[in-house]
Amino acid sequence: MDLRGRAIPSGNRLRVLLMLFHTMAQTMAEQEVENLSGLSTNPEKDIFVVRENGTTCLMAEFAAKFTVPYDVWASNYVDLITEQADIALTRGAEVKGHCGPNESELQVFWVDRAYALKMLFVKESHNTSKGPEATWRLSKVQFVYDSSEKTHFKDAVSAGKHTANSHHLSALVTPAGKSYECQAQQTISLASSDPQKTVTMILSAVHIQPFDIISDFVFSEEHKCPVDEREQLEETLPLILGLILGLIIVVTLAIYHIHHKMTANQVQIPRDRSQYKHMG
């Protein structure tokens, strides 16, 4: 009985040691996060990097602005009118992040945590006619805002913390192993906990890769959004048409010059037979 009584605490101690070791391993594998926005030449764009064990696992460059409707009292203090707050993601924001094989997350806080943005990315595999193909996408956006913050909100009626969430979101869809790039503006609607209010998130100058980064601090090959590809085509199409038109003109002039030269060198045979005696 004594031996059995002593064995149980030993087993407990072993389990405690294993739990401590697991906790230490998790701590050692924790991600580092860096805000490199100061390196951007665009004052509105932020740069965030999440690193795991000294290796970059998530990179995000983008400019973000949120349009938030809120109620204030009218001058008669009876009716409510809706105002709008425009909140931009500012430099110097606090950042947190998490990387996983199929799920990554980026969190950003600014203005003394009055505002918080959470972006969740997932990587999925789909069966296609060409076989299985993997893609990643932005699957969820959450924006927490404090309408009692005086910089952007003026006497909000329901002042306090509110949470705005996306629903069934599938944005920035990109083939696995590539980064997503889009200079054009993109909007995402978020349903707010403030009743009957919809927050609009506006993203621009986006370059994001939450998975499969090969080189430290370096994006993989870009997958451009359709809007950018169309704008690029619209910019290059006049140039291409101009080059083709110029080539046609040069070829036409060359053919005319050769034809003119050949006809000028030909001997003119007189039609009047009396002129033959003057030939030779």
GROMACS .gro file of C-alpha atoms in nm:
model
  280
    1MET     CA    1   0.000   0.000   0.000
    2ASP     CA    2   0.282   0.236   0.085
    3LEU     CA    3   0.456   0.171  -0.245
    4ARG     CA    4   0.134   0.220  -0.438
    5GLY     CA    5   0.066   0.540  -0.245
    6ARG     CA    6   0.406   0.673  -0.336
    7ALA     CA    7   0.371   0.580  -0.707
    8ILE     CA    8   0.062   0.797  -0.758
    9PRO     CA    9   0.233   1.124  -0.661
   10SER     CA   10   0.525   1.031  -0.884
   11GLY     CA   11   0.284   0.995  -1.176
   12ASN     CA   12   0.133   1.330  -1.094
   13ARG     CA   13   0.476   1.488  -1.083
   14LEU     CA   14   0.554   1.339  -1.424
   15ARG     CA   15   0.236   1.483  -1.571
   16VAL     CA   16   0.317   1.824  -1.421
   17LEU     CA   17   0.667   1.812  -1.567
   18LEU     CA   18   0.526   1.720  -1.910
   19MET     CA   19   0.279   2.010  -1.890
   20LEU     CA   20   0.559   2.248  -1.794
   21PHE     CA   21   0.773   2.121  -2.080
   22HIS     CA   22   0.482   2.167  -2.326
   23THR     CA   23   0.426   2.521  -2.198
   24MET     CA   24   0.796   2.602  -2.233
   25ALA     CA   25   0.800   2.460  -2.587
   26GLN     CA   26   0.500   2.675  -2.678
   27THR     CA   27   0.671   2.981  -2.532
   28MET     CA   28   0.990   2.911  -2.726
   29ALA     CA   29   0.787   2.877  -3.047
   30GLU     CA   30   0.592   3.199  -2.991
   31GLN     CA   31   0.579   3.438  -3.281
   32GLU     CA   32   0.756   3.770  -3.290
   33VAL     CA   33   0.572   4.064  -3.443
   34GLU     CA   34   0.715   4.379  -3.596
   35ASN     CA   35   0.563   4.704  -3.720
   36LEU     CA   36   0.781   4.821  -4.010
   37SER     CA   37   0.547   5.098  -4.128
   38GLY     CA   38   0.828   5.350  -4.101
   39LEU     CA   39   0.992   5.183  -4.402
   40SER     CA   40   0.694   5.260  -4.627
   41THR     CA   41   0.714   5.558  -4.863
   42ASN     CA   42   0.335   5.579  -4.849
   43PRO     CA   43   0.238   5.758  -4.524
   44GLU     CA   44  -0.103   5.589  -4.528
   45LYS     CA   45   0.031   5.236  -4.567
   46ASP     CA   46   0.133   5.010  -4.279
   47ILE     CA   47   0.373   4.713  -4.289
   48PHE     CA   48   0.336   4.427  -4.041
   49VAL     CA   49   0.552   4.116  -4.009
   50VAL     CA   50   0.496   3.804  -3.801
   51ARG     CA   51   0.796   3.578  -3.746
   52GLU     CA   52   0.818   3.232  -3.593
   53ASN     CA   53   1.148   3.091  -3.470
   54GLY     CA   54   1.333   3.371  -3.648
   55THR     CA   55   1.162   3.310  -3.984
   56THR     CA   56   0.898   3.529  -4.148
   57CYS     CA   57   0.563   3.349  -4.164
   58LEU     CA   58   0.322   3.638  -4.237
   59MET     CA   59   0.372   3.971  -4.413
   60ALA     CA   60   0.109   4.237  -4.468
   61GLU     CA   61   0.127   4.579  -4.631
   62PHE     CA   62  -0.193   4.779  -4.669
   63ALA     CA   63  -0.375   5.103  -4.604
   64ALA     CA   64  -0.704   5.070  -4.416
   65LYS     CA   65  -0.983   5.311  -4.336
   66PHE     CA   66  -1.316   5.247  -4.162
   67THR     CA   67  -1.636   5.440  -4.219
   68VAL     CA   68  -1.846   5.411  -3.903
   69PRO     CA   69  -2.202   5.549  -3.875
   70TYR     CA   70  -2.322   5.653  -3.527
   71ASP     CA   71  -2.620   5.835  -3.378
   72VAL     CA   72  -2.620   6.175  -3.210
   73TRP     CA   73  -2.903   6.383  -3.072
   74ALA     CA   74  -3.054   6.645  -3.296
   75SER     CA   75  -3.074   7.007  -3.178
   76ASN     CA   76  -3.422   6.943  -3.032
   77TYR     CA   77  -3.282   6.656  -2.819
   78VAL     CA   78  -3.573   6.442  -2.934
   79ASP     CA   79  -3.472   6.309  -3.276
   80LEU     CA   80  -3.163   6.112  -3.364
   81ILE     CA   81  -2.944   6.191  -3.663
   82THR     CA   82  -2.668   5.975  -3.805
   83GLU     CA   83  -2.314   6.105  -3.828
   84GLN     CA   84  -2.013   5.932  -3.982
   85ALA     CA   85  -1.666   5.876  -3.840
   86ASP     CA   86  -1.373   5.809  -4.074
   87ILE     CA   87  -1.109   5.612  -3.887
   88ALA     CA   88  -0.774   5.539  -4.052
   89LEU     CA   89  -0.525   5.279  -3.937
   90THR     CA   90  -0.234   5.487  -3.811
   91ARG     CA   91   0.137   5.423  -3.795
   92GLY     CA   92   0.287   5.306  -3.468
   93ALA     CA   93   0.002   5.061  -3.409
   94GLU     CA   94   0.048   4.767  -3.175
   95VAL     CA   95   0.046   4.434  -3.360
   96LYS     CA   96  -0.001   4.070  -3.268
   97GLY     CA   97  -0.007   3.765  -3.489
   98HIS     CA   98  -0.026   3.391  -3.517
   99CYS     CA   99   0.089   3.157  -3.793
  100GLY     CA  100  -0.031   2.806  -3.861
  101PRO     CA  101  -0.015   2.558  -4.149
  102ASN     CA  102  -0.375   2.627  -4.253
  103GLU     CA  103  -0.483   2.923  -4.041
  104SER     CA  104  -0.309   3.254  -3.969
  105GLU     CA  105  -0.420   3.566  -3.786
  106LEU     CA  106  -0.318   3.930  -3.769
  107GLN     CA  107  -0.434   4.169  -3.496
  108VAL     CA  108  -0.368   4.543  -3.491
  109PHE     CA  109  -0.448   4.793  -3.212
  110TRP     CA  110  -0.422   5.174  -3.220
  111VAL     CA  111  -0.520   5.491  -3.033
  112ASP     CA  112  -0.466   5.331  -2.690
  113ARG     CA  113  -0.659   5.022  -2.801
  114ALA     CA  114  -0.973   5.223  -2.876
  115TYR     CA  115  -0.963   5.048  -3.214
  116ALA     CA  116  -0.870   4.690  -3.296
  117LEU     CA  117  -0.860   4.504  -3.625
  118LYS     CA  118  -0.847   4.127  -3.655
  119MET     CA  119  -0.793   3.952  -3.990
  120LEU     CA  120  -0.818   3.572  -4.018
  121PHE     CA  121  -0.667   3.385  -4.315
  122VAL     CA  122  -0.728   3.021  -4.408
  123LYS     CA  123  -0.563   2.789  -4.658
  124GLU     CA  124  -0.780   2.529  -4.829
  125SER     CA  125  -0.751   2.256  -5.090
  126HIS     CA  126  -1.011   2.205  -5.364
  127ASN     CA  127  -1.059   1.933  -5.623
  128THR     CA  128  -1.070   2.072  -5.977
  129SER     CA  129  -1.065   1.928  -6.327
  130LYS     CA  130  -0.687   1.973  -6.320
  131GLY     CA  131  -0.657   1.795  -5.986
  132PRO     CA  132  -0.632   1.924  -5.629
  133GLU     CA  133  -0.546   2.294  -5.601
  134ALA     CA  134  -0.470   2.486  -5.282
  135THR     CA  135  -0.566   2.850  -5.225
  136TRP     CA  136  -0.569   3.090  -4.934
  137ARG     CA  137  -0.818   3.367  -4.858
  138LEU     CA  138  -0.924   3.628  -4.605
  139SER     CA  139  -1.207   3.448  -4.425
  140LYS     CA  140  -1.298   3.687  -4.144
  141VAL     CA  141  -1.257   4.051  -4.045
  142GLN     CA  142  -1.344   4.191  -3.704
  143PHE     CA  143  -1.326   4.559  -3.613
  144VAL     CA  144  -1.371   4.673  -3.253
  145TYR     CA  145  -1.424   5.046  -3.197
  146ASP     CA  146  -1.497   5.271  -2.901
  147SER     CA  147  -1.747   5.542  -2.987
  148SER     CA  148  -1.661   5.727  -2.665
  149GLU     CA  149  -1.319   5.809  -2.816
  150LYS     CA  150  -1.334   6.185  -2.876
  151THR     CA  151  -1.097   6.221  -3.173
  152HIS     CA  152  -1.335   6.062  -3.423
  153PHE     CA  153  -1.671   6.055  -3.243
  154LYS     CA  154  -1.862   6.364  -3.128
  155ASP     CA  155  -2.123   6.302  -2.857
  156ALA     CA  156  -2.229   5.956  -2.973
  157VAL     CA  157  -2.559   5.847  -2.815
  158SER     CA  158  -2.466   5.482  -2.759
  159ALA     CA  159  -2.106   5.560  -2.666
  160GLY     CA  160  -1.892   5.260  -2.580
  161LYS     CA  161  -1.729   4.952  -2.731
  162HIS     CA  162  -1.888   4.801  -3.041
  163THR     CA  163  -1.783   4.504  -3.253
  164ALA     CA  164  -1.832   4.482  -3.630
  165ASN     CA  165  -1.792   4.145  -3.802
  166SER     CA  166  -1.788   4.018  -4.157
  167HIS     CA  167  -2.018   3.734  -4.258
  168HIS     CA  168  -1.935   3.449  -4.499
  169LEU     CA  169  -1.632   3.639  -4.621
  170SER     CA  170  -1.414   3.507  -4.902
  171ALA     CA  171  -1.178   3.784  -5.010
  172LEU     CA  172  -0.824   3.814  -5.149
  173VAL     CA  173  -0.843   3.460  -5.290
  174THR     CA  174  -0.491   3.360  -5.399
  175PRO     CA  175  -0.318   3.040  -5.516
  176ALA     CA  176  -0.112   2.881  -5.239
  177GLY     CA  177   0.253   2.981  -5.242
  178LYS     CA  178   0.180   3.327  -5.384
  179SER     CA  179   0.124   3.671  -5.234
  180TYR     CA  180  -0.182   3.885  -5.304
  181GLU     CA  181  -0.129   4.234  -5.448
  182CYS     CA  182  -0.390   4.497  -5.527
  183GLN     CA  183  -0.343   4.873  -5.551
  184ALA     CA  184  -0.711   4.943  -5.617
  185GLN     CA  185  -0.956   5.011  -5.335
  186GLN     CA  186  -1.160   4.720  -5.202
  187THR     CA  187  -1.453   4.747  -4.962
  188ILE     CA  188  -1.572   4.497  -4.703
  189SER     CA  189  -1.901   4.543  -4.516
  190LEU     CA  190  -1.909   4.466  -4.144
  191ALA     CA  191  -2.225   4.427  -3.937
  192SER     CA  192  -2.195   4.626  -3.614
  193SER     CA  193  -2.326   4.539  -3.269
  194ASP     CA  194  -2.459   4.896  -3.269
  195PRO     CA  195  -2.813   4.821  -3.395
  196GLN     CA  196  -2.880   4.874  -3.766
  197LYS     CA  197  -2.530   5.005  -3.834
  198THR     CA  198  -2.294   4.878  -4.104
  199VAL     CA  199  -1.925   4.961  -4.091
  200THR     CA  200  -1.735   4.982  -4.420
  201MET     CA  201  -1.372   4.876  -4.431
  202ILE     CA  202  -1.174   5.022  -4.723
  203LEU     CA  203  -0.848   4.849  -4.814
  204SER     CA  204  -0.596   4.981  -5.066
  205ALA     CA  205  -0.231   4.936  -5.164
  206VAL     CA  206  -0.258   4.576  -5.043
  207HIS     CA  207   0.027   4.324  -5.050
  208ILE     CA  208  -0.030   4.026  -4.819
  209GLN     CA  209   0.105   3.674  -4.776
  210PRO     CA  210  -0.003   3.474  -4.468
  211PHE     CA  211   0.140   3.134  -4.571
  212ASP     CA  212   0.437   2.967  -4.743
  213ILE     CA  213   0.689   3.253  -4.729
  214ILE     CA  214   1.019   3.114  -4.859
  215SER     CA  215   1.261   3.404  -4.807
  216ASP     CA  216   1.280   3.616  -4.493
  217PHE     CA  217   1.105   3.954  -4.536
  218VAL     CA  218   1.044   3.881  -4.907
  219PHE     CA  219   0.705   3.827  -5.070
  220SER     CA  220   0.660   3.535  -5.308
  221GLU     CA  221   0.538   3.582  -5.665
  222GLU     CA  222   0.244   3.822  -5.683
  223HIS     CA  223  -0.112   3.726  -5.770
  224LYS     CA  224  -0.269   4.051  -5.887
  225CYS     CA  225  -0.635   4.133  -5.835
  226PRO     CA  226  -0.858   4.150  -6.146
  227VAL     CA  227  -0.903   4.528  -6.112
  228ASP     CA  228  -0.526   4.588  -6.124
  229GLU     CA  229  -0.488   4.352  -6.421
  230ARG     CA  230  -0.765   4.534  -6.609
  231GLU     CA  231  -0.615   4.876  -6.531
  232GLN     CA  232  -0.273   4.753  -6.639
  233LEU     CA  233  -0.424   4.627  -6.965
  234GLU     CA  234  -0.600   4.961  -7.018
  235GLU     CA  235  -0.268   5.140  -6.966
  236THR     CA  236  -0.065   4.916  -7.197
  237LEU     CA  237  -0.327   4.863  -7.471
  238PRO     CA  238  -0.285   5.212  -7.628
  239LEU     CA  239   0.091   5.159  -7.631
  240ILE     CA  240   0.055   4.821  -7.799
  241LEU     CA  241  -0.189   4.958  -8.057
  242GLY     CA  242   0.047   5.252  -8.122
  243LEU     CA  243   0.340   5.015  -8.179
  244ILE     CA  244   0.132   4.801  -8.418
  245LEU     CA  245   0.014   5.109  -8.611
  246GLY     CA  246   0.370   5.239  -8.631
  247LEU     CA  247   0.491   4.903  -8.759
  248ILE     CA  248   0.219   4.898  -9.026
  249ILE     CA  249   0.319   5.248  -9.140
  250VAL     CA  250   0.689   5.153  -9.159
  251VAL     CA  251   0.615   4.834  -9.354
  252THR     CA  252   0.383   5.023  -9.592
  253LEU     CA  253   0.645   5.292  -9.657
  254ALA     CA  254   0.913   5.027  -9.712
  255ILE     CA  255   0.697   4.840  -9.965
  256TYR     CA  256   0.614   5.165 -10.146
  257HIS     CA  257   0.981   5.264 -10.158
  258ILE     CA  258   1.089   4.926 -10.296
  259HIS     CA  259   0.808   4.924 -10.552
  260HIS     CA  260   0.890   5.280 -10.662
  261LYS     CA  261   1.257   5.196 -10.698
  262MET     CA  262   1.187   4.884 -10.904
  263THR     CA  263   0.951   5.062 -11.141
  264ALA     CA  264   1.194   5.353 -11.187
  265ASN     CA  265   1.470   5.116 -11.299
  266GLN     CA  266   1.257   4.939 -11.563
  267VAL     CA  267   1.321   5.031 -11.936
  268GLN     CA  268   1.021   5.204 -12.088
  269ILE     CA  269   0.926   5.025 -12.414
  270PRO     CA  270   0.774   5.276 -12.662
  271ARG     CA  271   0.433   5.198 -12.796
  272ASP     CA  272   0.496   5.381 -13.126
  273ARG     CA  273   0.690   5.142 -13.360
  274SER     CA  274   0.853   5.441 -13.536
  275GLN     CA  275   1.050   5.506 -13.223
  276TYR     CA  276   1.231   5.169 -13.239
  277LYS     CA  277   1.488   5.310 -13.481
  278HIS     CA  278   1.606   5.550 -13.219
  279MET     CA  279   1.673   5.264 -12.976
  280GLY     CA  280   1.997   5.073 -12.948
   0.00000   0.00000   0.00000
